Amino acid sequence: MKEHCFLKSLLSIYLKVASRRRYVLFLDFISLALAVYFGYALRLTFFIEMGYAGELVQTIFIFSACILIPLIWGGVYKVVWPRASVEEYTILLRWYVVGTAIFLVLFKISDELRIPRSSLSILIILGLFFLTTTRAFWKLAFVTRSLRTCEQKRALIIGAGEAATMLARDLIRNDTDLKPIGFVDDKPELNNMLLASLKVLGTTEDIRKIVIAENVTVALIAIPSAPGHKIKEFIGTMDGLNIEVRILPSLLDIADGNVSVKLLRSVKLEDLLRREPVKLDNPEIENLIRGKRVLVTGAGGSIGSEICRQVAAKGPSELLVLGHGEQSIYNLLESFSQSGNKVPIVPIIADIADKVTLESIFKKHMPHLVFHAAAHKHVPLMEDNPREALRVNSFGTRTLAEMAGKYQVERMVMISTDKAVHPSSIMGATKRIAERMLFYVQKRYPDTSYMAVRFGNVLGSRGSVIPKFEQQIERGGPVTVTHKDMKRYFMLIPEAVSLVLQAGTMGSGGELFVLDMGEPVNIAEMAETLIRLHGHEPYRDIKIEFTGIRPGEKLYEELFYDPDHVGTTSSEKIYLSKFSPEKESLLPRVERLLADSAEASLSEAELKAAIFQLGGNGENVAAEPPIRL
């Protein structure tokens, strides 16, 4: 009768386990039954009398119940055992000990459970042996089969932090083309330690030696916080070894903090320009945005779309995404839909220079905050289209700023450019006029805080040289660079936008913030690095041709006009550029220029001269020398 009750109990447990795991539970029951049988058989020299048969069956069911129930409770049957590591076997051991303790307590307090003491110790040891051995054979069979179907590459993991350990576990559990053989780290105290059942083989200074000794074919850089110069060092140590290098994205790109094999990718130029992670003043940014209606212009562009993503993460009550191109706005909406973000989004297709449409938008939605990223940014194209550059970059900004003041927007933050400093291009001059107009409007609407944030090029934008270089490399070259000495400031888009949001919390109105762009990058050297990242040797496999500077371009870009008019802020990566107040004569002059432009009463040459007079060499800037950071 008791045996029947235990059988019924075990059957109930068996049916509660997910169907795909029942065969594991059944196998474990057989293993435990065999452990009990051999415990008795070894004690009785393999001759079990009929008198012991009933006791044997009773012990099998009681012992199995005592072990299997804790294993189920502890989640042992949720583990994918063919891909298990030491950590999962430790969980099995822990819950087996719990089950054994329950069984021993029953043995002590029950008069009916009579087992020879020598059999007791044997069956407990054999039970654990059978449970672990069946899983070990299972894993061995899985690995053998995987190796037959997939030639695994020996991989060295660079880094031994949390991200590296998570990556190692994921590689061990999943059927991939990579076989991790160990770690290296810059901390010598970690040498010979075990992480995820893999050994720390040495420091980062030993990379080359370990790669050669261990026949490594793939290096995995698993330090999301590593700055670009460190990544360059790691790659440099393996120069000439024909090693494939893959990398985990930066901390800014790993939004949820979860690391997996799927995140590994080839090293990009952006990785070599990484800087120390930005320490954002998140509470202030969140206080600025949470519960507010936020309007982002140019929302379909590279900068605008990233502003939308970061703003959405701070909990606005409504996000107004305004763009002139319907496809880019549609793509942005699709990306939000796939990410599962629940922030209410209002798509708006409009031209920021259309005053009537813009006013209807402000009247209807009454935004609290405006981030202005809409602009024409292509330097050579704007040289041929000065009227359009003036209409959008200058007049559009003025119209937007006036609407923000008229409808009591709390803050308006404009994205500016380093090309607005001593501009040599129409694009730069029209953006400089936009800066000046913004601060002129500040005087008319003091209750709205207007500020501009100036920075250089961003990697990954639609106008970046990187996609062009990559296309030229894929075609076999040549890679075209304007001048061997040309330098530009570069920043990653997520970092730039993070700093823009932080700058937006600092200003009280009328500020021009400038982001610390680091050191300027030589474009020719950048092209050489990109060619090497694609596995080629510059000038030998892929040629580099110098085409000459185009109209409007400069060899060097500047971030400030005057070193004596640069202040610091609470962030070490954000500067404050100080300037003289705009004169009252500015607005009539801009109005007249815009009217002349619209009526086409000026020739293109005259229009360009007037644009440079107001934006390039006009009053308030003429005597200010440039400064390079």
Coordinates of C-alpha atoms in Angstrom, one line a residue, residues 97-595:
V97 CA 22.7 17.1 -0.8
V98 CA 19.3 18.5 0.3
G99 CA 17.5 15.4 -0.9
T100 CA 20.0 13.2 0.8
A101 CA 19.6 15.0 4.1
I102 CA 15.8 14.5 3.9
F103 CA 16.3 10.8 3.2
L104 CA 18.7 10.4 6.2
V105 CA 16.2 12.2 8.5
L106 CA 13.4 9.8 7.4
F107 CA 15.9 6.9 7.9
K108 CA 16.5 8.1 11.5
I109 CA 12.8 8.7 12.5
S110 CA 11.1 5.8 10.6
D111 CA 11.0 2.4 12.1
E112 CA 9.8 0.9 8.9
L113 CA 12.6 2.1 6.8
R114 CA 15.3 -0.5 7.5
I115 CA 18.4 -0.4 5.4
P116 CA 21.8 -1.8 6.3
R117 CA 24.2 1.1 7.2
S118 CA 26.8 -0.1 4.7
S119 CA 24.1 -0.2 1.9
L120 CA 23.0 3.3 2.9
S121 CA 26.4 4.9 2.2
I122 CA 26.8 2.9 -1.0
L123 CA 23.5 3.9 -2.5
I124 CA 24.0 7.6 -1.7
I125 CA 27.4 7.7 -3.4
L126 CA 26.2 5.6 -6.4
G127 CA 23.1 7.9 -6.8
L128 CA 25.2 11.0 -7.2
F129 CA 27.7 9.1 -9.4
F130 CA 24.9 7.8 -11.8
L131 CA 23.2 11.3 -12.0
T132 CA 26.4 13.1 -12.9
T133 CA 27.8 10.4 -15.1
T134 CA 24.7 10.2 -17.3
R135 CA 24.8 14.0 -17.8
A136 CA 28.5 13.9 -18.5
F137 CA 28.1 11.2 -21.2
W138 CA 25.2 13.2 -22.6
K139 CA 27.4 16.4 -22.9
L140 CA 30.2 14.4 -24.4
A141 CA 28.0 13.0 -27.1
F142 CA 26.6 16.4 -27.8
V143 CA 30.1 18.0 -28.1
T144 CA 31.4 15.1 -30.2
R145 CA 28.5 15.5 -32.6
S146 CA 28.9 19.3 -32.7
L147 CA 32.6 19.0 -33.6
R148 CA 31.8 16.5 -36.3
T149 CA 29.3 19.0 -37.9
C150 CA 31.2 22.3 -37.2
E151 CA 34.9 23.0 -37.2
Q152 CA 35.3 25.2 -34.1
K153 CA 37.8 27.9 -34.0
R154 CA 40.0 28.3 -30.9
A155 CA 39.1 31.6 -29.3
L156 CA 41.0 33.7 -26.7
I157 CA 38.8 36.0 -24.7
I158 CA 40.5 39.4 -23.9
G159 CA 39.1 40.6 -20.6
A160 CA 38.0 38.7 -17.5
G161 CA 35.3 40.9 -16.1
E162 CA 31.6 40.4 -15.9
A163 CA 31.0 40.8 -19.7
A164 CA 33.8 38.4 -20.6
T165 CA 32.5 35.8 -18.1
M166 CA 28.9 36.1 -19.5
L167 CA 30.3 35.7 -23.0
A168 CA 32.3 32.6 -22.0
R169 CA 29.2 30.9 -20.5
D170 CA 27.2 31.7 -23.5
L171 CA 29.9 30.2 -25.8
I172 CA 30.1 27.0 -23.8
R173 CA 26.3 26.5 -23.7
N174 CA 25.6 27.3 -27.3
D175 CA 26.6 25.5 -30.5
T176 CA 28.8 28.1 -32.2
D177 CA 31.9 28.1 -34.4
L178 CA 34.0 29.2 -31.5
K179 CA 35.7 27.2 -28.7
P180 CA 36.9 29.5 -25.9
I181 CA 40.2 28.3 -24.5
G182 CA 40.7 30.9 -21.8
F183 CA 41.0 34.6 -20.8
V184 CA 43.7 37.3 -20.6
D185 CA 43.3 40.4 -18.4
D186 CA 45.3 43.4 -17.4
K187 CA 45.1 42.4 -13.7
P188 CA 48.0 40.0 -12.9
E189 CA 46.2 38.9 -9.7
L190 CA 43.6 37.0 -11.8
N191 CA 46.3 34.7 -13.4
N192 CA 45.4 31.0 -13.2
M193 CA 42.0 31.7 -11.7
L194 CA 39.0 29.8 -13.1
L195 CA 36.0 31.7 -14.6
A196 CA 33.1 29.8 -16.2
S197 CA 35.4 26.7 -16.0
L198 CA 38.0 28.4 -18.1
K199 CA 41.5 29.6 -16.9
V200 CA 42.9 33.1 -17.0
L201 CA 46.0 32.3 -19.0
G202 CA 47.9 35.6 -18.5
T203 CA 47.8 39.3 -18.8
T204 CA 47.1 41.4 -21.9
E205 CA 50.8 41.8 -22.4
D206 CA 50.9 38.0 -23.0
I207 CA 48.4 38.0 -25.8
R208 CA 50.8 37.4 -28.6
K209 CA 52.6 34.7 -26.8
I210 CA 49.4 32.9 -25.8
V211 CA 47.9 33.2 -29.3
I212 CA 51.0 31.4 -30.8
A213 CA 51.3 28.8 -28.0
E214 CA 47.6 27.9 -27.9
N215 CA 47.1 27.9 -31.7
V216 CA 44.4 30.6 -31.3
T217 CA 42.6 31.7 -34.5
V218 CA 40.1 34.2 -33.1
A219 CA 40.5 36.9 -30.5
L220 CA 37.3 38.1 -28.7
I221 CA 37.6 41.6 -27.1
A222 CA 35.1 41.4 -24.3
I223 CA 35.7 44.8 -22.5
P224 CA 32.7 47.1 -23.3
S225 CA 34.2 49.9 -21.3
A226 CA 37.6 49.8 -23.1
P227 CA 38.6 53.1 -24.8
G228 CA 39.7 53.1 -28.4
H229 CA 43.4 53.4 -27.7
K230 CA 43.3 50.1 -25.6
I231 CA 41.5 48.3 -28.4
K232 CA 44.2 49.5 -30.8
E233 CA 46.8 48.1 -28.5
F234 CA 45.2 44.7 -28.3
I235 CA 44.9 44.5 -32.1
G236 CA 48.5 45.8 -32.5
T237 CA 49.9 43.0 -30.4
M238 CA 48.5 40.4 -32.8
D239 CA 49.8 42.2 -36.0
G240 CA 51.0 39.8 -38.6
L241 CA 49.5 36.7 -36.9
N242 CA 46.5 36.4 -39.3
I243 CA 44.1 36.5 -36.4
E244 CA 40.4 37.2 -36.7
V245 CA 39.3 39.8 -34.2
R246 CA 35.7 40.1 -32.9
I247 CA 34.4 42.6 -30.3
L248 CA 31.5 43.2 -28.0
P249 CA 29.9 46.7 -28.5
S250 CA 30.5 49.5 -26.1
L251 CA 28.5 50.1 -22.9
L252 CA 26.4 52.7 -24.6
D253 CA 25.3 50.1 -27.1
I254 CA 24.5 47.3 -24.6
A255 CA 21.3 48.9 -23.3
D256 CA 20.1 46.1 -21.1
G257 CA 23.6 44.9 -19.9
N258 CA 23.0 41.4 -21.1
V259 CA 26.0 39.9 -23.1
S260 CA 25.6 37.1 -25.6
V261 CA 27.4 35.5 -28.5
K262 CA 25.0 37.3 -30.8
L263 CA 26.5 40.7 -29.9
L264 CA 29.9 39.7 -31.2
R265 CA 30.9 41.5 -34.4
S266 CA 33.9 42.5 -36.4
V267 CA 35.9 45.5 -35.2
K268 CA 34.8 48.8 -36.7
L269 CA 36.5 52.1 -36.9
E270 CA 34.1 53.4 -34.3
D271 CA 35.6 51.0 -31.8
L272 CA 39.1 52.5 -32.3
L273 CA 37.7 56.0 -31.5
R274 CA 35.9 54.9 -28.3
R275 CA 36.6 57.1 -25.3
E276 CA 36.1 56.6 -21.6
P277 CA 32.3 56.0 -21.0
V278 CA 30.4 59.2 -20.4
K279 CA 29.2 59.5 -16.8
L280 CA 25.8 61.0 -17.3
D281 CA 24.0 63.0 -14.7
N282 CA 21.0 60.8 -15.2
P283 CA 18.7 62.2 -12.5
E284 CA 18.9 65.7 -14.0
I285 CA 18.3 64.5 -17.5
E286 CA 15.3 62.4 -16.3
N287 CA 13.9 65.4 -14.3
L288 CA 14.2 67.5 -17.5
I289 CA 12.3 65.1 -19.7
R290 CA 10.0 62.9 -17.6
G291 CA 6.4 63.7 -18.1
K292 CA 7.1 66.4 -20.7
R293 CA 6.0 66.7 -24.3
V294 CA 9.2 66.8 -26.4
L295 CA 9.6 67.9 -30.0
V296 CA 12.6 66.6 -32.0
T297 CA 13.2 68.2 -35.4
G298 CA 15.3 66.3 -38.0
A299 CA 14.1 63.2 -36.1
G300 CA 14.7 60.8 -39.1
G301 CA 18.4 61.7 -39.3
S302 CA 21.4 60.1 -37.5
I303 CA 21.5 62.6 -34.7
G304 CA 17.8 63.2 -34.5
S305 CA 16.8 59.6 -34.3
E306 CA 19.4 58.9 -31.5
I307 CA 18.0 61.9 -29.6
C308 CA 14.5 60.3 -30.0
R309 CA 15.8 57.0 -28.6
Q310 CA 17.5 58.5 -25.6
V311 CA 14.7 60.9 -24.8
A312 CA 12.1 58.0 -25.1
A313 CA 14.1 56.1 -22.4
K314 CA 13.6 59.0 -20.0
G315 CA 9.8 58.8 -19.9
P316 CA 8.3 61.8 -21.8
S317 CA 4.6 62.0 -21.8
E318 CA 4.7 62.4 -25.6
L319 CA 7.4 62.4 -28.3
L320 CA 6.8 64.5 -31.4
V321 CA 9.1 63.3 -34.2
L322 CA 9.3 65.9 -37.0
G323 CA 11.0 65.3 -40.3
H324 CA 10.9 66.4 -43.9
G325 CA 11.5 62.9 -45.4
E326 CA 8.6 60.5 -44.8
Q327 CA 10.7 57.4 -45.3
S328 CA 13.2 58.3 -42.6
I329 CA 10.3 59.0 -40.1
Y330 CA 8.7 55.7 -41.1
N331 CA 12.0 53.9 -40.4
L332 CA 12.2 55.6 -37.0
L333 CA 8.6 54.5 -36.1
E334 CA 9.4 50.9 -37.2
S335 CA 12.5 50.8 -35.0
F336 CA 10.4 52.0 -32.0
S337 CA 7.8 49.4 -32.8
Q338 CA 10.4 46.6 -32.8
S339 CA 12.0 47.8 -29.6
G340 CA 8.7 47.6 -27.7
N341 CA 8.9 51.2 -26.4
K342 CA 5.5 52.3 -25.1
V343 CA 6.1 56.1 -25.2
P344 CA 3.3 57.8 -27.3
I345 CA 4.9 59.0 -30.5
V346 CA 3.4 61.5 -32.9
P347 CA 5.0 61.5 -36.4
I348 CA 5.0 64.9 -38.2
I349 CA 6.0 65.4 -41.8
A350 CA 6.8 69.1 -42.2
D351 CA 9.3 71.7 -43.3
I352 CA 10.8 73.7 -40.4
A353 CA 10.9 76.8 -42.7
D354 CA 7.2 76.7 -43.2
K355 CA 6.0 79.2 -40.6
V356 CA 2.2 78.5 -41.0
T357 CA 2.6 74.7 -40.6
L358 CA 5.1 75.1 -37.8
E359 CA 2.7 77.4 -35.9
S360 CA -0.2 74.9 -36.2
I361 CA 2.1 72.2 -34.8
F362 CA 3.0 74.3 -31.7
K363 CA -0.6 75.4 -31.2
K364 CA -1.9 71.9 -31.4
H365 CA 0.8 70.0 -29.3
M366 CA 2.2 72.7 -27.0
P367 CA 5.6 71.0 -26.5
H368 CA 7.6 71.7 -23.3
L369 CA 11.0 70.9 -24.8
V370 CA 12.5 71.3 -28.4
F371 CA 15.6 69.5 -29.6
H372 CA 16.5 71.0 -33.0
A373 CA 18.5 68.7 -35.2
A374 CA 17.1 69.5 -38.6
A375 CA 19.6 71.0 -41.0
H376 CA 21.2 70.7 -44.4
K377 CA 24.7 69.3 -43.5
H378 CA 26.5 68.3 -46.8
V379 CA 29.2 70.9 -47.4
P380 CA 29.7 70.5 -51.2
L381 CA 26.0 70.2 -51.9
M382 CA 25.2 73.5 -50.1
E383 CA 27.9 75.3 -52.0
D384 CA 25.7 74.7 -55.1
N385 CA 22.4 75.4 -53.2
P386 CA 23.0 78.5 -51.0
R387 CA 19.4 79.7 -51.1
E388 CA 18.2 76.3 -49.7
A389 CA 20.9 76.3 -47.1
L390 CA 19.9 79.8 -45.9
R391 CA 16.2 78.9 -46.0
V392 CA 16.5 75.8 -43.9
N393 CA 19.5 76.3 -41.7
S394 CA 19.1 80.0 -40.9
F395 CA 15.4 80.9 -41.5
G396 CA 14.1 77.6 -40.3
T397 CA 16.0 77.9 -37.0
R398 CA 14.7 81.5 -36.5
T399 CA 11.1 80.4 -37.2
L400 CA 11.4 77.4 -34.9
A401 CA 12.9 79.6 -32.2
E402 CA 10.2 82.2 -32.4
M403 CA 7.5 79.5 -32.2
A404 CA 9.1 78.1 -29.2
G405 CA 9.1 81.5 -27.5
K406 CA 5.5 82.4 -28.6
Y407 CA 4.1 79.1 -27.3
Q408 CA 6.1 79.2 -24.0
V409 CA 8.4 76.2 -24.6
E410 CA 10.6 75.7 -21.5
R411 CA 13.9 75.0 -23.4
M412 CA 15.1 74.8 -27.0
V413 CA 18.4 73.1 -27.7
M414 CA 19.9 73.5 -31.2
I415 CA 22.5 71.1 -32.6
S416 CA 25.3 73.2 -34.2
T417 CA 28.6 72.3 -35.9
D418 CA 32.3 73.0 -35.7
K419 CA 32.0 74.3 -39.3
A420 CA 30.3 77.4 -37.9
V421 CA 33.6 78.6 -36.5
H422 CA 35.3 80.8 -39.1
P423 CA 33.2 79.1 -41.7
S424 CA 34.7 78.6 -45.2
S425 CA 31.5 76.9 -46.5
I426 CA 27.9 78.0 -47.0
M427 CA 26.7 75.2 -44.7
G428 CA 29.0 76.5 -41.9
A429 CA 28.1 80.2 -42.5
T430 CA 24.3 79.4 -42.4
K431 CA 24.7 77.5 -39.2
R432 CA 26.7 80.4 -37.7
I433 CA 23.8 82.7 -38.7
A434 CA 21.4 80.2 -37.0
E435 CA 23.5 80.4 -33.8
R436 CA 23.4 84.1 -33.8
M437 CA 19.6 84.2 -34.5
L438 CA 19.0 81.8 -31.6
F439 CA 20.6 84.1 -29.2
Y440 CA 18.9 87.2 -30.7
V441 CA 15.5 85.5 -30.2
Q442 CA 16.6 84.7 -26.6
K443 CA 16.4 88.5 -25.9
R444 CA 12.9 88.7 -27.3
Y445 CA 11.6 85.7 -25.3
P446 CA 13.5 85.6 -22.0
D447 CA 11.0 83.1 -20.4
T448 CA 12.3 80.4 -22.9
S449 CA 15.8 79.1 -22.4
Y450 CA 17.6 78.8 -25.8
M451 CA 21.0 77.1 -26.1
A452 CA 23.2 75.6 -28.8
V453 CA 25.5 72.6 -28.6
R454 CA 28.4 72.7 -31.0
F455 CA 30.4 69.6 -32.0
G456 CA 32.2 68.0 -35.0
N457 CA 31.6 64.9 -37.1
V458 CA 29.9 61.9 -35.8
L459 CA 30.7 58.3 -36.9
G460 CA 27.9 56.4 -38.4
S461 CA 25.9 59.3 -39.7
R462 CA 24.5 59.3 -43.2
G463 CA 27.0 62.0 -44.2
S464 CA 30.0 60.3 -42.7
V465 CA 33.0 59.4 -44.8
I466 CA 33.2 55.9 -43.3
P467 CA 30.4 54.3 -45.4
K468 CA 32.0 55.8 -48.6
F469 CA 35.4 54.4 -47.6
E470 CA 33.9 50.9 -46.9
Q471 CA 32.1 50.8 -50.2
Q472 CA 35.4 51.7 -52.0
I473 CA 37.3 49.0 -50.1
E474 CA 34.7 46.4 -51.0
R475 CA 35.0 47.3 -54.6
G476 CA 38.8 46.8 -54.4
G477 CA 39.7 50.5 -54.2
P478 CA 40.9 53.1 -54.7
V479 CA 39.9 54.9 -51.5
T480 CA 39.6 58.6 -52.2
V481 CA 40.8 61.2 -49.6
T482 CA 40.8 64.9 -50.3
H483 CA 44.2 65.7 -48.7
K484 CA 46.9 63.8 -46.8
D485 CA 46.9 66.4 -44.0
M486 CA 43.2 66.9 -43.6
K487 CA 42.0 66.4 -40.0
R488 CA 38.6 66.2 -38.5
Y489 CA 37.0 65.8 -35.0
F490 CA 35.0 62.7 -34.6
M491 CA 32.6 61.4 -31.9
L492 CA 30.3 58.4 -31.6
I493 CA 26.6 59.3 -32.1
P494 CA 25.4 57.9 -28.7
E495 CA 28.1 59.8 -26.8
A496 CA 27.4 63.0 -28.6
V497 CA 23.6 62.8 -28.0
S498 CA 24.2 61.9 -24.3
L499 CA 26.3 65.0 -23.9
V500 CA 23.7 67.1 -25.7
L501 CA 21.0 66.0 -23.3
Q502 CA 23.3 66.7 -20.4
A503 CA 24.1 70.2 -21.8
G504 CA 20.4 70.8 -22.0
T505 CA 20.1 70.5 -18.3
M506 CA 22.8 73.0 -17.6
G507 CA 21.8 76.2 -19.4
S508 CA 19.6 78.9 -18.1
G509 CA 19.3 80.6 -21.6
G510 CA 21.7 82.1 -24.1
E511 CA 24.5 79.5 -23.8
L512 CA 26.7 78.0 -26.5
F513 CA 28.0 74.7 -25.3
V514 CA 30.9 73.0 -27.1
L515 CA 31.6 69.3 -26.7
D516 CA 35.1 68.0 -26.0
M517 CA 35.8 66.0 -29.2
G518 CA 39.2 64.7 -28.1
E519 CA 42.1 64.9 -30.6
P520 CA 41.4 65.5 -34.3
V521 CA 41.8 62.5 -36.5
N522 CA 43.9 62.4 -39.7
I523 CA 41.5 61.3 -42.5
A524 CA 44.3 59.6 -44.5
E525 CA 45.4 57.6 -41.4
M526 CA 41.7 56.7 -40.8
A527 CA 41.4 55.3 -44.3
E528 CA 44.6 53.3 -43.8
T529 CA 43.2 51.8 -40.5
L530 CA 39.9 51.0 -42.2
I531 CA 41.7 49.1 -45.0
R532 CA 43.7 47.1 -42.4
L533 CA 40.5 46.2 -40.5
H534 CA 39.2 44.7 -43.8
G535 CA 42.2 42.5 -44.0
H536 CA 44.2 44.5 -46.6
E537 CA 47.4 46.4 -46.7
P538 CA 47.0 50.1 -47.7
Y539 CA 48.8 51.2 -50.8
R540 CA 49.7 47.6 -51.7
D541 CA 46.3 45.8 -51.8
I542 CA 44.1 48.9 -51.8
K543 CA 45.3 52.2 -53.2
I544 CA 44.6 55.6 -51.6
E545 CA 44.1 58.5 -54.0
F546 CA 44.2 62.2 -52.9
T547 CA 41.6 64.2 -54.9
G548 CA 42.2 67.7 -53.5
I549 CA 40.1 70.0 -51.3
R550 CA 36.6 70.7 -52.5
P551 CA 34.9 74.1 -52.4
G552 CA 33.9 75.0 -48.9
E553 CA 36.3 72.5 -47.2
K554 CA 39.1 73.3 -44.8
L555 CA 42.2 71.2 -43.8
Y556 CA 41.3 71.7 -40.1
E557 CA 38.1 72.4 -38.2
E558 CA 37.9 74.6 -35.1
L559 CA 35.6 74.4 -32.1
F560 CA 36.1 77.9 -30.6
Y561 CA 36.7 81.4 -31.8
D562 CA 38.7 82.7 -28.8
P563 CA 40.6 80.7 -26.1
D564 CA 40.0 83.6 -23.6
H565 CA 36.2 83.2 -24.0
V566 CA 36.0 79.5 -23.0
G567 CA 34.5 78.4 -19.7
T568 CA 34.1 75.1 -18.0
T569 CA 30.9 73.4 -16.8
S570 CA 30.1 70.7 -14.3
S571 CA 31.0 68.1 -17.0
E572 CA 34.6 67.8 -18.0
K573 CA 33.4 67.0 -21.6
I574 CA 31.3 70.1 -22.1
Y575 CA 32.7 73.6 -22.4
L576 CA 30.9 76.9 -22.4
S577 CA 31.8 79.4 -25.2
K578 CA 31.2 83.0 -24.1
F579 CA 30.3 85.7 -26.7
S580 CA 29.1 89.3 -27.0
P581 CA 25.3 90.0 -27.1
E582 CA 23.9 90.3 -30.6
K583 CA 23.2 93.7 -31.9
E584 CA 19.6 94.9 -32.6
S585 CA 20.6 95.4 -36.3
L586 CA 21.0 91.6 -36.8
L587 CA 17.3 90.7 -37.4
P588 CA 16.6 93.3 -40.1
R589 CA 19.7 92.4 -42.0
V590 CA 18.8 88.7 -41.9
E591 CA 15.2 89.5 -42.9
R592 CA 16.4 91.5 -45.8
L593 CA 18.8 88.8 -46.9
L594 CA 16.0 86.2 -46.7
A595 CA 13.7 88.4 -48.7

